[in-house]
Amino acid sequence: MTFSQIAIIGLGLQGGSIGLAIQEYLPEARVTGYDLDPATRARAAERSLCHTVCATAEEAVAEAELVIFCVPPGAIGKAARPLREAIPPECLVSDVGSSKKRIAADLAQALPDHIVIPAHPVAGTENSGPDAGFASLFQGRWCIVTPPEHTDLLKLTTLVEFWETLGANVELMSPEHHDLVLAVTSHLPHLIAYTIVGTASDLEDVTQSEVIKYSAGGFRDFTRIAASDPTMWRDVFLSNKEAVLTMLQRFTEDLTALQRAIRVGDGEALFDQFTRTRAIRRSIIEEGQDDSRPDFGRSDHVKKTKKS
Ligand SMILES: NC(=O)C1=CN([C@@H]2O[C@H](COP(=O)(O)OP(=O)(O)OC[C@H]3O[C@@H](n4cnc5c(N)ncnc54)[C@H](O)[C@@H]3O)[C@@H](O)[C@H]2O)C=CC1
Ligand SMILES: O=C(O)C(=O)Cc1ccc(O)cc1
């Protein structure tokens, strides 16, 4: 069983990548798309992100078996609500949002007559918009699916197989657990990057040109993350407020412990912490998640290098 008519609402990085990936890896399916922004619709048509870029969302979803919302987390309700009548009754509704509990609630409230199974491909870049998407984005990356209790098993299986066809490894999780895990592995690192880049450029005795000139080290990695889309990340933090604040509290305590170690000259504490984190990085690489390798993201590489 597979979806043969798929509609994508929002044709930026995620929507565009899904559209291109469907055409590449699921060529028998037909994909329609819609974006609120006319310029994005025009560019999406130029790049053939879908078979048909529609002038209205109603037209895009009219014959869909799967609708995927690929809009910023805060726009989900507004994008879904007007489509209650237009989405066919048997159609499965999903999304790709970076937080899950709030988005799942917004989608369920907006589309109470439909089966909704939220998802989150943990795959992206700092770029956004209709030029950012590419077909191989999901290859070898995780896609977390957060099915509601007692969901339609056939639809769930078909959604899992859909993401596997696009190259992802699928994991099922509760939305609450997803939000806690992603708060520490993705949301907090983005918050730290936004902070450190802002702090460096605010320093009065360090010029902007020095910040750029000497950013070859770790700081450069932070500037990539801190270039991520402001609308999306504002919405991520507001929609995953509780988990982010919980993790931020833990992080602040740990940072304070390191601050103290520096102040009192406790080299052993610093050395122990850095040894522990180095081992974590190395174990990630051994698991085949080495993002410094040029073939990172290729699932065949991931599988070959995974230790049994
Ligand atoms: N950027 C990333 O690396 C990742 C993003 N995500 C999630 O994917 C979703 C989309 O993010 P991106 O594709 O990166 O953003 P994007 O900014 O590239 O694309 C979002 C698109 O949605 C459109 N849009 C906004 N409101 C709309 C509405 N009411 N109806 C139709 N279109 C509307 C915008 O015009 C824009 O073209 C977000 O929920 C984000 O949390 C998930 C994984 C990774
Ligand atoms: O570009 C990066 O390093 C990312 O972390 C991309 C990303 C952004 C948001 C997500 O929900 C998942 C992945």
PDB file of C-alpha atoms and ligand atoms in Angstrom, residues 13-14 96-99 120-127 141 178 182 185-187 189-190 224-225 228 232-233 236, ligand 2:
ATOM      1  CA  LEU A  13      12.894  23.723   2.418  1.00  0.00           C
ATOM      2  CA  GLN A  14      10.796  20.834   3.754  1.00  0.00           C
ATOM      3  CA  VAL A  96       6.880  17.930   9.477  1.00  0.00           C
ATOM      4  CA  GLY A  97       6.948  20.391  12.381  1.00  0.00           C
ATOM      5  CA  SER A  98       9.954  20.527  14.713  1.00  0.00           C
ATOM      6  CA  SER A  99       7.797  20.343  17.849  1.00  0.00           C
ATOM      7  CA  HIS A 120       9.129  15.185  12.159  1.00  0.00           C
ATOM      8  CA  PRO A 121      11.953  14.424   9.737  1.00  0.00           C
ATOM      9  CA  VAL A 122      15.075  15.260  11.752  1.00  0.00           C
ATOM     10  CA  ALA A 123      16.727  16.523   8.605  1.00  0.00           C
ATOM     11  CA  GLY A 124      17.285  20.074   7.517  1.00  0.00           C
ATOM     12  CA  THR A 125      19.681  22.912   6.945  1.00  0.00           C
ATOM     13  CA  GLU A 126      19.937  26.568   7.917  1.00  0.00           C
ATOM     14  CA  ASN A 127      18.387  27.518   4.553  1.00  0.00           C
ATOM     15  CA  ARG A 141      18.196  10.592   8.454  1.00  0.00           C
ATOM     16  CA  HIS A 178       9.743  13.794  21.165  1.00  0.00           C
ATOM     17  CA  LEU A 182      14.429  17.455  20.601  1.00  0.00           C
ATOM     18  CA  THR A 185      19.355  17.787  20.856  1.00  0.00           C
ATOM     19  CA  SER A 186      18.067  20.527  18.537  1.00  0.00           C
ATOM     20  CA  HIS A 187      16.173  23.400  20.126  1.00  0.00           C
ATOM     21  CA  PRO A 189      21.675  24.124  20.551  1.00  0.00           C
ATOM     22  CA  HIS A 190      19.889  26.609  18.276  1.00  0.00           C
ATOM     23  CA  ARG A 224      25.647  28.581  10.401  1.00  0.00           C
ATOM     24  CA  ILE A 225      23.051  27.485  12.939  1.00  0.00           C
ATOM     25  CA  SER A 228      18.395  29.581  10.520  1.00  0.00           C
ATOM     26  CA  MET A 232      10.364  29.052  12.145  1.00  0.00           C
ATOM     27  CA  TRP A 233      12.614  29.193  15.215  1.00  0.00           C
ATOM     28  CA  VAL A 236       9.640  26.321  17.645  1.00  0.00           C
TER      29      VAL A 236
HETATM   30  O1  LIG B   2      20.879  22.606  10.086  1.00  0.00           O
HETATM   31  C1  LIG B   2      20.927  21.964  11.153  1.00  0.00           C
HETATM   32  O2  LIG B   2      21.996  21.734  11.731  1.00  0.00           O
HETATM   33  C2  LIG B   2      19.680  21.486  11.764  1.00  0.00           C
HETATM   34  O3  LIG B   2      19.658  21.212  12.951  1.00  0.00           O
HETATM   35  C3  LIG B   2      18.498  21.308  10.880  1.00  0.00           C
HETATM   36  C4  LIG B   2      17.223  21.007  11.572  1.00  0.00           C
HETATM   37  C5  LIG B   2      16.433  22.041  12.011  1.00  0.00           C
HETATM   38  C6  LIG B   2      15.225  21.785  12.615  1.00  0.00           C
HETATM   39  C7  LIG B   2      14.809  20.488  12.783  1.00  0.00           C
HETATM   40  O4  LIG B   2      13.626  20.246  13.356  1.00  0.00           O
HETATM   41  C8  LIG B   2      15.582  19.431  12.350  1.00  0.00           C
HETATM   42  C9  LIG B   2      16.792  19.694  11.730  1.00  0.00           C
END
